[in-house]
Amino acid sequence: MAAQRRNLMQSQQQSWTDDLPICHLSGVGSAANCMYGSDGKSTQMHSNEDGHFRFRSEDGCFLYGVFNGFDGSKVASFVSQRLPAELLLGQLNSSTSDADVRRILLQAFDIVEKSYFESIDDALAEMANLQSQLPEGVPFHQLSPQNQKLSERLDLLKQEVSGGATAVVALILNHKLYIANVGTNRALLCKSSSDGQNQVIQIGQAHTTENEDEIQRLSQLGLDPHRLRQAVLVAGQSSTRRIGDYRIKFNYTDFELLSAAKNKPIIAEPEIHGGQSLEGVTGFLLLMSEGLIKALEAAHGPEQANQEMVAIVAAELAQQSNLEMVARSVVERVKRIHHDAFASGRQRTQQCSRHEDMTLLIRTLNYTQSDSALTPTQGGRIYPVSVPYSNSQSTSKTSVTLSLVMPSQGTLTNGTNTASTLDEGTPTGQSPTATLQSTNTHTQSSSSSSGDGSLFRQRGSQAAQPDETGRVPPYVDFTQFYKLWGADHNDSQNTQGGLGPQ
């Protein structure tokens, strides 16, 4: 009966948001976790535990979320299905005030966590009953056959109800942006100004023991701030706020670090920022799971991770018009950067031996993307484009230099504003570069760069013209290659006549 009840609740939960339309102004990319072996090959450590949603309502409300699950995907899946039902089924409309939006967001997170615990209530009750029947401190192999079955059932239930999730949620209503954050995911807003400068804003801070606001909150509950600052993990996770995780919500006194707390120290209450006006804003919003952030930070250091992520996104937006493909390409690029740092055998190899699930959600804001109909010979996108990212750090100021390898002729433009040009005399092999400068504050970090964020769009000055046979002249002369190949294979035919394009 308990199992039937849980299945019924799950089936109802899955149908609540089935009719909500997907927002097509956004794209999502993801990659599963992996661990690298000594031979460089990767192995997935566990099933993907991330979740996300991206919906719009008929009332002009847009809702996005990225969820980082741990110890299973159940909580991330539950929240990603249930939270939209608490926000987009008539709770918000164009007349909702800022204060009411914040109140509704707080209430939605509270309701969703309570609903999750209700959904596992029968399993928790069964676990308590089984634990009361098993003798304490007796190893499994010394239990009677009947008790071994009870122990196996108990382990299965523990696996079923274990785990939790962190969340970052973005709500756009009345051209205002609201961010609700629980845990260690991240939201970045890239705004392009009329003078061609990019401002990168991190909205909120991660809820960890490195966050002084969190240290103060926990110390007010009676916990030792010095011990908290020394702790890297709290009950197995870096986050001091999380959804679910019944062990620490109901039994926090069993954890030595938290045992002195007067009340629940690990909470699911989101930190809410906004509403921030998006009137006249051009740029894009990024929601990232912790795994994506940590992978880039492990490879290149945390100092310029935000600026580098925005630059990678802008470079992909300049090449592709499909947001889904842009998001996937960015995640794949970060995955390659992380793998290359491991394979390099240098300083950061140990930090890059593994990465967790990675999820990126991109939402454009009045952003002009690449025209996918253009071909390389029409002065549009370049196929392929190599964008190597420098890992060098300046000692006098925080900066990251991004290099794009492309033909030297033509103009380098950033979106709709031409921010820099390549002189016709640029030496072959020298790459144009853009530099992002960063300044950090307590809750936000901002940066500026040349251009409006749509970096590295190449506009060729002239398309290659076909000859009298209708063929375009080759870009590379393979004559020497054909000669060497023919010599190696004792080819008696004339190199130009028997091989290569005719």
Coordinates of C-alpha atoms in Angstrom, one line a residue:
M1 CA 0.0 0.0 0.0
A2 CA 2.8 2.4 0.9
A3 CA 4.6 1.7 -2.4
Q4 CA 1.3 2.3 -4.3
R5 CA 0.8 5.6 -2.6
R6 CA 4.3 6.7 -3.4
N7 CA 3.8 5.7 -7.1
L8 CA 0.5 7.5 -7.2
M9 CA 2.0 10.7 -5.8
Q10 CA 4.9 10.5 -8.3
S11 CA 2.6 10.1 -11.3
Q12 CA 0.5 13.1 -10.1
Q13 CA 3.7 15.1 -9.6
Q14 CA 4.9 14.3 -13.1
S15 CA 1.7 15.6 -14.7
W16 CA 1.4 18.9 -13.0
T17 CA 3.7 20.8 -15.4
D18 CA 3.3 18.8 -18.5
D19 CA 1.2 21.5 -20.2
L20 CA 3.6 24.4 -19.5
P21 CA 5.2 25.7 -22.7
I22 CA 9.0 25.5 -23.0
C23 CA 10.8 28.9 -23.3
H24 CA 12.5 29.0 -26.7
L25 CA 14.6 32.0 -25.7
S26 CA 16.8 29.6 -23.8
G27 CA 19.1 26.6 -24.3
V28 CA 20.4 23.9 -22.1
G29 CA 23.6 21.8 -22.3
S30 CA 24.8 19.1 -19.9
A31 CA 27.5 16.5 -19.5
A32 CA 27.7 13.5 -17.1
N33 CA 30.3 13.2 -14.4
C34 CA 33.5 11.3 -15.1
M35 CA 36.8 10.2 -13.6
Y36 CA 40.0 9.9 -15.6
G37 CA 42.2 6.9 -15.4
S38 CA 46.0 6.8 -15.7
D39 CA 45.5 6.1 -19.4
G40 CA 43.5 9.3 -19.8
K41 CA 40.2 7.4 -20.5
S42 CA 37.1 8.6 -18.6
T43 CA 34.7 6.5 -16.6
Q44 CA 31.3 7.7 -15.4
M45 CA 31.1 7.5 -11.6
H46 CA 27.3 7.5 -11.2
S47 CA 24.2 8.4 -13.1
N48 CA 23.5 12.0 -13.9
E49 CA 22.0 13.7 -10.9
D50 CA 21.4 17.2 -12.3
G51 CA 18.0 18.7 -13.2
H52 CA 16.6 21.8 -14.9
F53 CA 13.5 23.5 -16.2
R54 CA 12.7 26.4 -18.5
F55 CA 9.1 27.5 -18.8
R56 CA 7.0 30.4 -19.8
S57 CA 3.4 31.2 -18.8
E58 CA 0.6 33.0 -20.6
D59 CA 1.0 35.8 -18.1
G60 CA 4.4 36.8 -19.5
C61 CA 6.3 35.1 -16.7
F62 CA 9.5 33.2 -17.5
L63 CA 10.9 30.6 -15.1
Y64 CA 14.3 28.8 -15.2
G65 CA 16.1 26.5 -12.8
V66 CA 19.2 24.4 -12.6
F67 CA 19.5 21.8 -9.8
N68 CA 22.6 19.9 -8.6
G69 CA 21.6 16.6 -7.0
F70 CA 23.8 14.5 -4.8
D71 CA 23.5 10.9 -3.5
G72 CA 21.0 10.3 -6.3
S73 CA 18.8 12.3 -8.6
K74 CA 15.5 11.9 -6.8
V75 CA 15.4 15.3 -5.1
A76 CA 16.6 17.2 -8.1
S77 CA 14.0 15.5 -10.2
F78 CA 11.2 16.1 -7.7
V79 CA 12.1 19.8 -7.3
S80 CA 12.4 20.4 -11.0
Q81 CA 8.9 19.0 -11.5
R82 CA 7.1 20.4 -8.5
L83 CA 8.6 24.0 -8.2
P84 CA 7.1 25.3 -11.4
A85 CA 3.7 24.2 -10.2
E86 CA 4.1 26.4 -7.2
L87 CA 5.0 29.5 -9.3
L88 CA 3.4 29.3 -12.8
L89 CA -0.1 28.0 -12.1
G90 CA -1.7 31.4 -11.3
Q91 CA 0.4 32.5 -8.4
L92 CA 2.2 35.3 -10.3
N93 CA 0.9 37.8 -12.8
S94 CA 1.8 41.3 -14.1
S95 CA 0.3 43.0 -11.1
T96 CA 2.4 41.1 -8.5
S97 CA 4.7 43.5 -6.5
D98 CA 8.4 42.9 -5.8
A99 CA 7.6 42.1 -2.2
D100 CA 4.9 39.6 -3.2
V101 CA 7.3 37.9 -5.7
R102 CA 9.9 37.4 -3.0
R103 CA 7.3 36.1 -0.6
I104 CA 5.9 33.6 -3.2
L105 CA 9.4 32.4 -4.1
L106 CA 10.2 31.7 -0.4
Q107 CA 6.8 30.0 0.1
A108 CA 7.3 27.8 -3.0
F109 CA 10.7 26.5 -1.8
D110 CA 9.2 25.7 1.6
I111 CA 6.2 23.9 0.2
V112 CA 8.3 21.9 -2.2
E113 CA 10.7 20.6 0.4
K114 CA 7.8 19.8 2.8
S115 CA 6.1 18.0 -0.1
Y116 CA 9.2 16.0 -0.8
F117 CA 9.5 14.8 2.8
E118 CA 5.8 13.9 2.7
S119 CA 6.5 11.8 -0.4
I120 CA 9.1 9.7 1.5
D121 CA 7.2 9.7 4.8
D122 CA 6.1 6.1 4.4
A123 CA 9.6 5.0 3.6
L124 CA 11.0 6.8 6.7
A125 CA 8.3 5.2 8.9
E126 CA 9.2 1.7 7.5
M127 CA 12.9 2.4 8.1
A128 CA 12.2 3.3 11.8
N129 CA 10.2 0.1 12.2
L130 CA 13.0 -2.0 10.7
Q131 CA 15.7 -0.4 12.8
S132 CA 13.7 -1.2 15.9
Q133 CA 13.7 -4.9 15.0
L134 CA 17.4 -5.2 14.3
P135 CA 19.9 -5.8 17.1
E136 CA 22.3 -2.9 17.5
G137 CA 26.0 -3.3 16.7
V138 CA 25.7 -6.8 15.2
P139 CA 27.6 -7.3 11.9
F140 CA 25.5 -8.4 8.9
H141 CA 27.1 -11.9 8.6
Q142 CA 26.2 -12.6 12.3
L143 CA 22.5 -11.8 11.8
S144 CA 19.9 -14.5 11.4
P145 CA 18.6 -15.1 7.9
Q146 CA 15.4 -13.3 8.7
N147 CA 17.3 -10.3 10.1
Q148 CA 19.6 -10.2 7.1
K149 CA 16.5 -9.8 4.9
L150 CA 15.3 -7.0 7.2
S151 CA 18.8 -5.4 6.9
E152 CA 18.8 -5.6 3.1
R153 CA 15.4 -4.0 3.0
L154 CA 16.6 -1.2 5.3
D155 CA 19.6 -0.5 3.1
L156 CA 17.3 -0.4 0.0
L157 CA 15.0 2.2 1.8
K158 CA 18.0 4.3 2.8
Q159 CA 19.1 4.4 -0.8
E160 CA 15.6 5.4 -1.9
V161 CA 15.3 8.4 0.5
S162 CA 18.9 9.6 0.6
G163 CA 20.3 12.6 -1.1
G164 CA 19.3 16.2 -1.7
A165 CA 19.9 19.0 -4.2
T166 CA 21.0 22.6 -4.5
A167 CA 19.2 25.0 -6.7
V168 CA 19.4 28.3 -8.6
V169 CA 16.2 29.7 -10.0
A170 CA 15.6 32.7 -12.2
L171 CA 12.3 34.4 -12.6
I172 CA 11.6 37.1 -15.2
L173 CA 8.3 39.0 -14.6
N174 CA 7.4 42.5 -15.8
H175 CA 10.9 42.9 -17.3
K176 CA 12.4 42.3 -13.9
L177 CA 14.9 39.6 -12.9
Y178 CA 14.7 37.7 -9.6
I179 CA 17.2 35.1 -8.6
A180 CA 16.6 32.5 -5.8
N181 CA 19.6 30.5 -4.8
V182 CA 20.0 27.6 -2.4
G183 CA 23.5 26.2 -2.2
T184 CA 26.4 26.2 -4.6
N185 CA 25.0 26.7 -8.1
R186 CA 25.6 30.1 -9.8
A187 CA 23.8 32.8 -11.7
L188 CA 25.7 35.2 -14.0
L189 CA 24.2 38.2 -15.9
C190 CA 26.2 39.6 -18.8
K191 CA 25.0 43.1 -19.7
S192 CA 26.3 44.9 -22.8
S193 CA 26.4 48.7 -22.8
S194 CA 26.0 51.1 -25.7
D195 CA 29.7 51.9 -25.7
G196 CA 30.6 48.3 -26.3
Q197 CA 31.6 47.3 -22.8
N198 CA 30.5 44.0 -21.1
Q199 CA 29.6 43.9 -17.5
V200 CA 29.5 40.4 -15.9
I201 CA 27.6 40.2 -12.6
Q202 CA 27.5 37.3 -10.3
I203 CA 24.2 37.4 -8.5
G204 CA 24.6 36.1 -5.0
Q205 CA 27.2 34.0 -3.4
A206 CA 27.5 30.2 -2.8
H207 CA 26.2 29.0 0.6
T208 CA 29.4 27.4 2.0
T209 CA 31.6 27.9 5.0
E210 CA 33.6 30.4 2.9
N211 CA 30.6 32.7 3.0
E212 CA 30.8 35.0 6.0
D213 CA 27.0 35.7 5.9
E214 CA 26.5 31.9 6.3
I215 CA 29.1 31.7 9.1
Q216 CA 27.2 34.5 10.9
R217 CA 23.8 32.8 10.4
L218 CA 25.2 29.5 11.8
S219 CA 27.0 31.1 14.7
Q220 CA 23.8 32.7 15.8
L221 CA 22.4 29.2 16.2
G222 CA 25.2 28.4 18.6
L223 CA 27.8 26.9 16.3
D224 CA 31.5 27.6 16.6
P225 CA 32.5 30.0 13.7
H226 CA 36.2 29.0 13.9
R227 CA 35.4 25.3 13.4
L228 CA 33.0 26.1 10.7
R229 CA 35.6 28.1 8.8
Q230 CA 38.0 25.2 9.1
A231 CA 35.4 22.7 7.7
V232 CA 35.5 22.1 4.0
L233 CA 32.4 19.8 4.0
V234 CA 29.3 19.9 6.2
A235 CA 27.8 16.4 6.5
G236 CA 29.5 15.3 3.3
Q237 CA 28.6 18.4 1.2
S238 CA 30.1 21.8 0.7
S239 CA 26.7 23.6 0.8
T240 CA 25.2 25.0 4.0
R241 CA 21.8 25.3 2.4
R242 CA 20.2 22.4 0.5
I243 CA 16.8 20.9 -0.4
G244 CA 16.0 17.4 1.0
D245 CA 18.8 15.4 2.7
Y246 CA 16.6 14.0 5.5
R247 CA 19.6 12.8 7.6
I248 CA 20.9 16.3 8.3
K249 CA 17.4 17.9 8.5
F250 CA 16.0 15.5 11.1
N251 CA 19.1 14.2 12.7
Y252 CA 21.6 17.1 12.7
T253 CA 22.5 16.5 16.3
D254 CA 24.2 13.3 15.2
F255 CA 26.8 15.4 13.3
E256 CA 29.5 16.7 15.7
L257 CA 30.0 19.9 13.8
L258 CA 26.3 20.8 14.0
S259 CA 25.3 19.1 17.3
A260 CA 25.3 22.3 19.3
A261 CA 22.8 24.1 17.0
K262 CA 19.7 25.5 18.7
N263 CA 17.6 24.9 15.5
K264 CA 18.0 23.3 12.1
P265 CA 21.3 24.7 10.8
I266 CA 21.0 23.3 7.2
I267 CA 18.0 24.9 5.5
A268 CA 16.3 25.1 2.2
E269 CA 15.4 28.8 2.4
P270 CA 16.6 30.6 -0.7
E271 CA 18.5 33.8 -0.8
I272 CA 16.5 36.1 -3.1
H273 CA 17.9 38.9 -5.2
G274 CA 15.8 41.3 -7.3
G275 CA 13.8 42.5 -9.0
Q276 CA 16.5 43.9 -11.2
S277 CA 15.1 45.8 -14.2
L278 CA 15.9 44.3 -17.6
E279 CA 14.5 47.3 -19.5
G280 CA 16.8 48.0 -22.4
V281 CA 19.3 45.3 -21.3
T282 CA 21.2 43.5 -24.0
G283 CA 23.1 40.4 -23.1
F284 CA 22.4 37.0 -21.6
L285 CA 21.8 35.2 -18.3
L286 CA 23.6 32.0 -17.3
L287 CA 22.5 29.4 -14.7
M288 CA 25.2 26.9 -13.9
S289 CA 25.4 23.8 -11.8
E290 CA 28.2 23.5 -9.3
G291 CA 29.9 20.8 -11.4
L292 CA 30.3 23.1 -14.4
I293 CA 31.8 25.9 -12.2
K294 CA 34.2 23.6 -10.3
A295 CA 35.4 22.0 -13.5
L296 CA 36.5 25.3 -15.0
E297 CA 37.9 26.5 -11.7
A298 CA 39.9 23.3 -11.3
A299 CA 41.4 23.8 -14.8
H300 CA 42.2 27.5 -14.7
G301 CA 41.7 28.7 -11.2
P302 CA 38.7 30.5 -9.6
E303 CA 39.9 34.1 -10.1
Q304 CA 38.5 34.6 -13.6
A305 CA 36.1 31.7 -14.0
N306 CA 33.1 34.0 -14.4
Q307 CA 34.7 36.1 -17.1
E308 CA 36.1 33.1 -18.9
M309 CA 32.7 31.4 -18.9
V310 CA 31.0 34.5 -20.3
A311 CA 33.7 34.8 -23.0
I312 CA 33.2 31.1 -24.0
V313 CA 29.4 31.6 -24.3
A314 CA 29.8 34.8 -26.3
A315 CA 32.2 33.1 -28.7
E316 CA 29.7 30.3 -29.3
L317 CA 26.8 32.7 -29.7
A318 CA 28.9 34.5 -32.4
Q319 CA 29.2 31.2 -34.3
Q320 CA 25.8 29.5 -33.8
S321 CA 22.1 30.6 -33.8
N322 CA 20.7 27.6 -32.1
L323 CA 20.7 28.2 -28.3
E324 CA 20.5 24.5 -27.6
M325 CA 23.7 23.9 -29.6
V326 CA 25.4 26.9 -28.1
A327 CA 24.8 25.6 -24.5
R328 CA 26.0 22.1 -25.5
S329 CA 29.1 23.5 -27.2
V330 CA 30.0 25.5 -24.1
V331 CA 29.7 22.5 -21.8
E332 CA 31.7 20.4 -24.2
R333 CA 34.4 23.1 -24.3
V334 CA 34.6 23.3 -20.5
K335 CA 34.8 19.5 -20.5
R336 CA 37.7 19.6 -22.9
I337 CA 39.5 22.3 -21.0
H338 CA 39.2 20.2 -17.8
H339 CA 40.4 17.1 -19.6
D340 CA 43.3 18.9 -21.2
A341 CA 44.4 20.3 -17.8
F342 CA 44.4 16.7 -16.5
A343 CA 46.3 15.4 -19.5
S344 CA 48.9 18.2 -19.3
G345 CA 50.7 16.6 -16.3
R346 CA 51.2 20.1 -14.9
Q347 CA 50.2 21.9 -11.7
R348 CA 46.5 21.3 -11.9
T349 CA 46.5 17.7 -13.0
Q350 CA 45.5 16.4 -9.5
Q351 CA 42.6 18.9 -9.2
C352 CA 41.3 17.7 -12.6
S353 CA 41.2 14.0 -12.0
R354 CA 37.4 14.0 -12.0
H355 CA 34.4 16.3 -12.4
E356 CA 30.8 16.1 -11.4
D357 CA 27.7 16.5 -13.6
M358 CA 27.7 19.8 -15.5
T359 CA 24.6 21.7 -16.6
L360 CA 24.4 25.2 -18.2
L361 CA 21.2 27.1 -19.0
I362 CA 21.5 30.2 -21.3
R363 CA 18.7 32.8 -21.6
T364 CA 19.4 35.6 -24.1
L365 CA 18.2 39.1 -23.5
N366 CA 17.6 41.1 -26.7
Y367 CA 20.8 39.5 -28.0
T368 CA 21.7 39.4 -31.7
Q369 CA 23.1 36.0 -32.6
S370 CA 25.1 34.7 -35.5
D371 CA 23.3 34.3 -38.8
S372 CA 23.4 30.5 -39.3
A373 CA 22.6 30.9 -43.0
L374 CA 26.0 32.4 -43.8
T375 CA 28.8 30.2 -45.1
P376 CA 32.6 30.6 -44.6
T377 CA 33.0 32.2 -48.1
Q378 CA 30.2 34.6 -47.4
G379 CA 32.0 36.4 -44.6
G380 CA 30.0 34.8 -41.8
R381 CA 31.1 32.1 -39.4
I382 CA 34.5 30.5 -39.7
Y383 CA 34.7 26.7 -39.8
P384 CA 36.4 25.6 -37.7
V385 CA 37.3 28.3 -35.2
S386 CA 40.0 27.6 -32.6
V387 CA 39.6 29.6 -29.3
P388 CA 42.4 28.7 -27.0
Y389 CA 42.0 30.2 -23.5
S390 CA 45.2 31.4 -21.7
N391 CA 45.7 30.2 -18.2
S392 CA 48.3 32.9 -17.4
Q393 CA 47.4 35.1 -14.4
S394 CA 48.6 38.7 -14.0
T395 CA 50.2 39.6 -10.8
S396 CA 49.3 43.3 -10.9
K397 CA 45.6 42.9 -11.8
T398 CA 43.1 40.2 -12.3
S399 CA 42.7 39.5 -16.0
V400 CA 42.3 36.7 -18.4
T401 CA 43.4 37.0 -22.0
L402 CA 41.4 35.2 -24.6
S403 CA 42.9 34.5 -28.1
L404 CA 41.1 33.6 -31.3
V405 CA 43.0 32.1 -34.2
M406 CA 41.5 33.2 -37.5
P407 CA 42.7 34.6 -40.9
S408 CA 44.3 38.0 -40.4
Q409 CA 42.2 39.9 -42.9
G410 CA 38.8 41.4 -42.2
T411 CA 37.2 43.1 -39.2
L412 CA 36.7 41.6 -35.8
T413 CA 33.3 42.7 -34.4
N414 CA 31.6 42.1 -31.2
G415 CA 27.9 41.7 -31.8
T416 CA 26.2 44.8 -33.2
N417 CA 29.0 47.1 -32.1
T418 CA 32.4 47.1 -33.9
A419 CA 34.7 47.2 -30.9
S420 CA 38.0 46.3 -32.5
T421 CA 39.5 45.8 -35.9
L422 CA 42.3 43.7 -37.3
D423 CA 44.7 45.8 -39.3
E424 CA 45.5 44.5 -42.7
G425 CA 49.1 44.3 -41.7
T426 CA 48.5 41.8 -38.8
P427 CA 51.3 39.2 -39.0
T428 CA 50.2 35.7 -39.9
G429 CA 49.8 33.6 -36.8
Q430 CA 49.2 36.6 -34.5
S431 CA 45.7 36.3 -32.9
P432 CA 43.4 39.2 -31.9
T433 CA 42.8 39.2 -28.2
A434 CA 40.2 40.6 -25.9
T435 CA 40.8 41.3 -22.2
L436 CA 38.2 41.1 -19.4
Q437 CA 38.9 43.1 -16.3
S438 CA 37.3 42.1 -13.0
T439 CA 36.4 43.8 -9.8
N440 CA 34.8 41.9 -6.9
T441 CA 32.4 43.0 -4.2
H442 CA 30.8 41.1 -1.3
T443 CA 27.8 39.7 -3.2
Q444 CA 28.6 40.5 -6.8
S445 CA 31.5 40.5 -9.2
S446 CA 31.6 42.6 -12.4
S447 CA 33.9 42.8 -15.4
S448 CA 34.1 44.7 -18.5
S449 CA 35.5 43.9 -21.9
S450 CA 35.6 45.3 -25.4
G451 CA 32.4 44.6 -27.3
D452 CA 28.9 43.7 -26.4
G453 CA 29.5 40.1 -25.6
S454 CA 29.1 38.6 -29.0
L455 CA 32.9 38.1 -29.4
F456 CA 34.9 36.9 -32.4
R457 CA 32.6 37.3 -35.3
Q458 CA 34.6 37.3 -38.5
R459 CA 33.3 39.2 -41.5
G460 CA 35.5 38.4 -44.5
S461 CA 36.1 41.3 -46.9
Q462 CA 35.5 39.3 -50.0
A463 CA 34.1 35.8 -50.8
A464 CA 36.4 33.5 -52.7
Q465 CA 35.5 33.5 -56.4
P466 CA 35.3 30.3 -58.5
D467 CA 37.5 29.8 -61.6
E468 CA 36.3 29.1 -65.1
T469 CA 35.6 25.5 -64.2
G470 CA 33.4 26.6 -61.3
R471 CA 35.8 25.5 -58.6
V472 CA 37.0 27.6 -55.7
P473 CA 40.9 27.8 -55.4
P474 CA 42.2 25.6 -52.5
Y475 CA 43.2 27.2 -49.3
V476 CA 46.1 24.8 -48.8
D477 CA 48.7 23.5 -51.3
F478 CA 49.0 19.7 -50.9
T479 CA 51.5 19.2 -53.8
Q480 CA 54.4 18.3 -51.5
F481 CA 52.2 15.9 -49.5
Y482 CA 51.1 14.1 -52.7
K483 CA 54.7 13.8 -53.8
L484 CA 55.8 12.3 -50.5
W485 CA 52.8 10.0 -50.4
G486 CA 53.5 8.8 -53.9
A487 CA 57.1 8.1 -53.1
D488 CA 56.3 6.1 -50.0
H489 CA 53.8 4.0 -51.9
N490 CA 55.9 3.5 -55.0
D491 CA 53.2 5.2 -57.0
S492 CA 54.2 5.2 -60.7
Q493 CA 51.5 7.7 -61.5
N494 CA 52.1 11.4 -61.7
T495 CA 51.5 12.9 -58.3
Q496 CA 49.2 15.6 -59.6
G497 CA 47.5 13.4 -62.1
G498 CA 46.8 10.4 -59.9
L499 CA 46.1 11.9 -56.6
G500 CA 44.4 14.9 -55.1
P501 CA 41.5 17.0 -56.5
Q502 CA 41.4 17.4 -60.3

